[in-house]
GROMACS .gro file of C-alpha atoms in nm:
model
  269
    1MET     CA    1   0.491  -0.895  -3.194
    2PHE     CA    2   0.814  -1.060  -3.079
    3ASP     CA    3   1.010  -0.779  -3.246
    4LEU     CA    4   0.925  -0.579  -2.935
    5LEU     CA    5   1.189  -0.780  -2.748
    6ASN     CA    6   1.450  -0.570  -2.926
    7TYR     CA    7   1.340  -0.260  -2.734
    8ASP     CA    8   1.474  -0.183  -2.387
    9PHE     CA    9   1.140  -0.059  -2.252
   10PHE     CA   10   0.970  -0.388  -2.343
   11GLN     CA   11   1.254  -0.593  -2.198
   12ASN     CA   12   1.214  -0.400  -1.873
   13ALA     CA   13   0.840  -0.465  -1.882
   14LEU     CA   14   0.885  -0.838  -1.942
   15ILE     CA   15   1.142  -0.883  -1.664
   16SER     CA   16   0.928  -0.687  -1.421
   17THR     CA   17   0.619  -0.888  -1.520
   18ILE     CA   18   0.790  -1.219  -1.443
   19LEU     CA   19   0.929  -1.097  -1.109
   20ILE     CA   20   0.598  -0.949  -0.994
   21GLY     CA   21   0.412  -1.259  -1.112
   22ILE     CA   22   0.628  -1.482  -0.892
   23SER     CA   23   0.612  -1.247  -0.593
   24CYS     CA   24   0.236  -1.188  -0.601
   25GLY     CA   25   0.169  -1.554  -0.676
   26LEU     CA   26   0.341  -1.664  -0.355
   27VAL     CA   27   0.214  -1.386  -0.130
   28GLY     CA   28  -0.138  -1.406  -0.269
   29THR     CA   29  -0.160  -1.776  -0.181
   30TYR     CA   30  -0.110  -1.690   0.185
   31ILE     CA   31  -0.358  -1.401   0.156
   32VAL     CA   32  -0.631  -1.623   0.009
   33ALA     CA   33  -0.565  -1.909   0.254
   34LYS     CA   34  -0.589  -1.670   0.550
   35ARG     CA   35  -0.887  -1.486   0.397
   36MET     CA   36  -0.709  -1.152   0.393
   37VAL     CA   37  -0.817  -1.042   0.046
   38PHE     CA   38  -0.984  -0.721   0.159
   39ILE     CA   39  -0.690  -0.634   0.383
   40SER     CA   40  -0.474  -0.621   0.071
   41GLY     CA   41  -0.744  -0.406  -0.092
   42GLY     CA   42  -0.736  -0.167   0.203
   43ILE     CA   43  -0.357  -0.140   0.185
   44THR     CA   44  -0.372  -0.086  -0.191
   45HIS     CA   45  -0.615   0.203  -0.175
   46ALA     CA   46  -0.445   0.353   0.131
   47SER     CA   47  -0.129   0.385  -0.079
   48PHE     CA   48  -0.307   0.639  -0.301
   49GLY     CA   49  -0.280   0.886  -0.014
   50GLY     CA   50   0.098   0.846  -0.030
   51LEU     CA   51   0.097   0.906  -0.405
   52GLY     CA   52  -0.096   1.230  -0.369
   53PHE     CA   53   0.113   1.350  -0.073
   54ALA     CA   54   0.441   1.272  -0.252
   55TYR     CA   55   0.327   1.450  -0.566
   56TYR     CA   56   0.229   1.755  -0.360
   57MET     CA   57   0.564   1.758  -0.175
   58GLY     CA   58   0.763   1.702  -0.493
   59PHE     CA   59   0.930   1.364  -0.431
   60ALA     CA   60   0.896   1.016  -0.585
   61PRO     CA   61   0.530   0.898  -0.580
   62LEU     CA   62   0.631   0.533  -0.526
   63LEU     CA   63   0.819   0.630  -0.210
   64GLY     CA   64   0.510   0.801  -0.070
   65ALA     CA   65   0.296   0.503  -0.168
   66ALA     CA   66   0.540   0.265   0.005
   67VAL     CA   67   0.531   0.465   0.329
   68PHE     CA   68   0.150   0.484   0.334
   69SER     CA   69   0.117   0.115   0.245
   70VAL     CA   70   0.347   0.006   0.527
   71LEU     CA   71   0.173   0.236   0.777
   72ALA     CA   72  -0.169   0.106   0.671
   73ALA     CA   73  -0.052  -0.257   0.697
   74TRP     CA   74   0.098  -0.198   1.040
   75GLY     CA   75  -0.208  -0.002   1.157
   76ILE     CA   76  -0.456  -0.271   1.051
   77LEU     CA   77  -0.245  -0.547   1.210
   78PHE     CA   78  -0.171  -0.365   1.537
   79LEU     CA   79  -0.517  -0.222   1.603
   80SER     CA   80  -0.702  -0.543   1.511
   81GLU     CA   81  -0.460  -0.755   1.718
   82ASN     CA   82  -0.526  -0.543   2.024
   83ARG     CA   83  -0.899  -0.567   1.953
   84LYS     CA   84  -0.942  -0.191   1.974
   85VAL     CA   85  -1.137  -0.177   1.647
   86ARG     CA   86  -1.286  -0.453   1.433
   87GLU     CA   87  -1.067  -0.557   1.142
   88ASP     CA   88  -1.331  -0.497   0.873
   89SER     CA   89  -1.391  -0.147   1.011
   90LEU     CA   90  -1.018  -0.074   1.004
   91ILE     CA   91  -0.995  -0.183   0.641
   92GLY     CA   92  -1.277   0.055   0.549
   93ILE     CA   93  -1.117   0.339   0.746
   94PHE     CA   94  -0.773   0.304   0.589
   95TRP     CA   95  -0.925   0.240   0.244
   96SER     CA   96  -1.134   0.560   0.246
   97ALA     CA   97  -0.874   0.770   0.430
   98GLY     CA   98  -0.603   0.688   0.177
   99MET     CA   99  -0.822   0.773  -0.120
  100ALA     CA  100  -0.946   1.094   0.043
  101ILE     CA  101  -0.595   1.212   0.133
  102GLY     CA  102  -0.471   1.134  -0.218
  103VAL     CA  103  -0.753   1.322  -0.387
  104LEU     CA  104  -0.708   1.620  -0.153
  105PHE     CA  105  -0.334   1.661  -0.213
  106ILE     CA  106  -0.373   1.614  -0.589
  107TYR     CA  107  -0.637   1.888  -0.586
  108LEU     CA  108  -0.410   2.119  -0.384
  109THR     CA  109  -0.117   2.069  -0.623
  110PRO     CA  110  -0.107   2.335  -0.898
  111GLY     CA  111  -0.155   2.204  -1.251
  112TYR     CA  112  -0.254   1.859  -1.370
  113ALA     CA  113  -0.107   1.529  -1.247
  114PRO     CA  114  -0.098   1.312  -1.561
  115ASN     CA  115   0.162   1.068  -1.425
  116LEU     CA  116  -0.068   0.957  -1.145
  117MET     CA  117  -0.307   0.801  -1.396
  118SER     CA  118  -0.050   0.526  -1.461
  119TYR     CA  119  -0.063   0.440  -1.090
  120LEU     CA  120  -0.441   0.411  -1.098
  121PHE     CA  121  -0.471   0.194  -1.409
  122GLY     CA  122  -0.115   0.071  -1.468
  123ASN     CA  123   0.135   0.133  -1.745
  124ILE     CA  124   0.406  -0.130  -1.735
  125LEU     CA  125   0.588   0.018  -2.034
  126THR     CA  126   0.704   0.308  -1.813
  127ILE     CA  127   0.890   0.080  -1.569
  128THR     CA  128   1.248   0.191  -1.507
  129PHE     CA  129   1.565  -0.007  -1.442
  130GLY     CA  130   1.558   0.106  -1.079
  131GLN     CA  131   1.212  -0.044  -1.031
  132ILE     CA  132   1.336  -0.370  -1.181
  133VAL     CA  133   1.618  -0.381  -0.926
  134LEU     CA  134   1.364  -0.330  -0.647
  135SER     CA  135   1.146  -0.606  -0.793
  136ILE     CA  136   1.445  -0.843  -0.800
  137LEU     CA  137   1.529  -0.768  -0.436
  138LEU     CA  138   1.167  -0.813  -0.327
  139CYS     CA  139   1.132  -1.139  -0.521
  140ILE     CA  140   1.450  -1.280  -0.364
  141PHE     CA  141   1.336  -1.169  -0.018
  142ILE     CA  142   0.995  -1.336  -0.063
  143LEU     CA  143   1.150  -1.660  -0.186
  144VAL     CA  144   1.388  -1.670   0.112
  145PHE     CA  145   1.110  -1.574   0.355
  146PHE     CA  146   0.879  -1.852   0.235
  147ALA     CA  147   1.164  -2.104   0.224
  148LEU     CA  148   1.267  -2.030   0.583
  149PHE     CA  149   0.920  -1.999   0.735
  150TYR     CA  150   0.706  -2.221   0.512
  151ARG     CA  151   0.573  -2.447   0.788
  152PRO     CA  152   0.500  -2.169   1.043
  153LEU     CA  153   0.325  -1.967   0.770
  154PHE     CA  154   0.120  -2.274   0.680
  155TYR     CA  155   0.007  -2.314   1.042
  156ILE     CA  156  -0.074  -1.943   1.082
  157ALA     CA  157  -0.269  -1.931   0.755
  158PHE     CA  158  -0.508  -2.205   0.864
  159ASP     CA  159  -0.513  -2.187   1.246
  160LYS     CA  160  -0.357  -1.889   1.416
  161GLU     CA  161  -0.443  -1.991   1.773
  162TYR     CA  162  -0.304  -2.342   1.725
  163SER     CA  163   0.016  -2.183   1.596
  164ARG     CA  164   0.059  -2.003   1.928
  165THR     CA  165   0.048  -2.335   2.116
  166LEU     CA  166   0.344  -2.450   1.904
  167HIS     CA  167   0.540  -2.143   2.023
  168ILE     CA  168   0.553  -1.999   1.673
  169ARG     CA  169   0.639  -1.627   1.662
  170VAL     CA  170   0.302  -1.533   1.516
  171ASN     CA  171   0.334  -1.156   1.563
  172PHE     CA  172   0.680  -1.150   1.402
  173LEU     CA  173   0.570  -1.352   1.099
  174GLU     CA  174   0.245  -1.159   1.056
  175THR     CA  175   0.435  -0.831   1.067
  176GLY     CA  176   0.675  -0.965   0.804
  177ILE     CA  177   0.400  -1.086   0.572
  178MET     CA  178   0.208  -0.757   0.604
  179LEU     CA  179   0.524  -0.568   0.513
  180ILE     CA  180   0.570  -0.793   0.210
  181ILE     CA  181   0.207  -0.739   0.105
  182ALA     CA  182   0.256  -0.362   0.127
  183LEU     CA  183   0.572  -0.374  -0.087
  184CYS     CA  184   0.408  -0.608  -0.341
  185VAL     CA  185   0.121  -0.364  -0.375
  186VAL     CA  186   0.359  -0.074  -0.440
  187LEU     CA  187   0.568  -0.255  -0.701
  188CYS     CA  188   0.256  -0.393  -0.870
  189MET     CA  189   0.109  -0.045  -0.922
  190LYS     CA  190   0.294   0.016  -1.245
  191LEU     CA  191   0.179  -0.320  -1.377
  192ALA     CA  192  -0.191  -0.332  -1.291
  193GLY     CA  193  -0.263  -0.003  -1.116
  194ILE     CA  194  -0.422   0.058  -0.777
  195ILE     CA  195  -0.768  -0.031  -0.905
  196LEU     CA  196  -0.670  -0.372  -1.046
  197VAL     CA  197  -0.378  -0.479  -0.826
  198ILE     CA  198  -0.601  -0.680  -0.591
  199SER     CA  199  -0.672  -0.922  -0.878
  200TYR     CA  200  -0.302  -1.010  -0.885
  201LEU     CA  201  -0.329  -1.130  -0.527
  202THR     CA  202  -0.651  -1.328  -0.565
  203ILE     CA  203  -0.736  -1.468  -0.912
  204PRO     CA  204  -0.426  -1.686  -0.977
  205GLN     CA  205  -0.454  -1.815  -0.621
  206ALA     CA  206  -0.821  -1.902  -0.668
  207ILE     CA  207  -0.730  -2.098  -0.982
  208ALA     CA  208  -0.453  -2.284  -0.796
  209GLY     CA  209  -0.702  -2.362  -0.518
  210MET     CA  210  -0.935  -2.528  -0.769
  211LEU     CA  211  -0.651  -2.741  -0.903
  212TYR     CA  212  -0.471  -2.844  -0.584
  213GLN     CA  213  -0.550  -2.899  -0.216
  214ASN     CA  214  -0.189  -2.911  -0.098
  215PHE     CA  215  -0.060  -2.571   0.020
  216ARG     CA  216   0.288  -2.620  -0.128
  217GLN     CA  217   0.138  -2.713  -0.465
  218GLN     CA  218  -0.089  -2.409  -0.447
  219LEU     CA  219   0.213  -2.184  -0.391
  220LEU     CA  220   0.394  -2.320  -0.696
  221ALA     CA  221   0.085  -2.329  -0.919
  222SER     CA  222  -0.018  -1.977  -0.819
  223ALA     CA  223   0.326  -1.836  -0.899
  224LEU     CA  224   0.326  -2.017  -1.236
  225ILE     CA  225  -0.027  -1.905  -1.329
  226SER     CA  226   0.041  -1.548  -1.221
  227THR     CA  227   0.362  -1.532  -1.426
  228LEU     CA  228   0.213  -1.702  -1.733
  229GLY     CA  229  -0.098  -1.484  -1.733
  230SER     CA  230   0.112  -1.172  -1.691
  231VAL     CA  231   0.345  -1.254  -1.979
  232ILE     CA  232   0.059  -1.348  -2.214
  233GLY     CA  233  -0.134  -1.036  -2.117
  234LEU     CA  234   0.173  -0.819  -2.174
  235PHE     CA  235   0.229  -0.949  -2.527
  236VAL     CA  236  -0.142  -0.926  -2.614
  237SER     CA  237  -0.167  -0.570  -2.484
  238ALA     CA  238   0.143  -0.468  -2.676
  239GLY     CA  239   0.016  -0.632  -2.995
  240LEU     CA  240  -0.332  -0.481  -2.973
  241LYS     CA  241  -0.210  -0.151  -2.824
  242ILE     CA  242  -0.445  -0.171  -2.524
  243PRO     CA  243  -0.377  -0.114  -2.149
  244SER     CA  244  -0.147  -0.382  -2.008
  245GLY     CA  245  -0.299  -0.399  -1.658
  246ALA     CA  246  -0.654  -0.457  -1.776
  247THR     CA  247  -0.538  -0.711  -2.037
  248ILE     CA  248  -0.344  -0.913  -1.778
  249VAL     CA  249  -0.643  -0.920  -1.544
  250LEU     CA  250  -0.867  -1.037  -1.831
  251CYS     CA  251  -0.618  -1.317  -1.900
  252PHE     CA  252  -0.647  -1.422  -1.535
  253LEU     CA  253  -1.025  -1.419  -1.566
  254LEU     CA  254  -1.011  -1.635  -1.881
  255PHE     CA  255  -0.786  -1.884  -1.700
  256PHE     CA  256  -1.028  -1.887  -1.408
  257SER     CA  257  -1.334  -1.939  -1.629
  258PHE     CA  258  -1.166  -2.217  -1.826
  259THR     CA  259  -1.054  -2.397  -1.509
  260TRP     CA  260  -1.398  -2.366  -1.352
  261LEU     CA  261  -1.570  -2.500  -1.666
  262VAL     CA  262  -1.332  -2.795  -1.691
  263ARG     CA  263  -1.384  -2.885  -1.325
  264ARG     CA  264  -1.760  -2.854  -1.362
  265PHE     CA  265  -1.757  -3.074  -1.673
  266LYS     CA  266  -1.546  -3.339  -1.498
  267SER     CA  267  -1.770  -3.340  -1.190
  268ARG     CA  268  -2.078  -3.393  -1.405
  269SER     CA  269  -1.921  -3.671  -1.612
   0.00000   0.00000   0.00000
């Protein structure tokens, strides 16, 4: 199995897995703490509209997905902040609109769109060097963002109104974190696919929440669990020749089940 490390495509997959694991681990901790899980789901599925539109127009699908993801994130944040529409309604609107637009443009495009299947279910072995560079830049940006704004983000995650009384730039930070979520979703597509990407932003964070109460410890544990589960899932999927995205998610679920059982056993004893 480790002979695969001699191949460039697997090296690309491994590097990308580690970078995405760290990025999603950190961002997902904020998402879970602020109870924004379904917002990330709405952004994820809205990006499918960008994939379909980009494929129809003949340019890079990831670029279209990035544009739609950012627009969906901004739309949900702006409209819910101004209380024009309820947040849960907005999530449903963007979720269904993105999927509908994607399906429509794929249908209108002559021929068959086989490459789009990798965006739905993930295929990390097709990751390119350019996507690795983007993952590196995003990972560095996230690390710097959380290092600079850790305390304000902590306040916003648990009490948004209290944060305003401390003169924290809530709108600025929320806009930044929504942009990061959108970019994480796009870069995670090749790894887990649109259908499974939400698990990357929730399961490792749920495990970290069972292990630690401290927010800083949850950030570190979530990034570690996300990275470890991704790497193990990648090697298992390559060895068994099964889809990488689904295997990684199953590894997360095994970690979650094991942690839950251990905690339950300890509480009883």
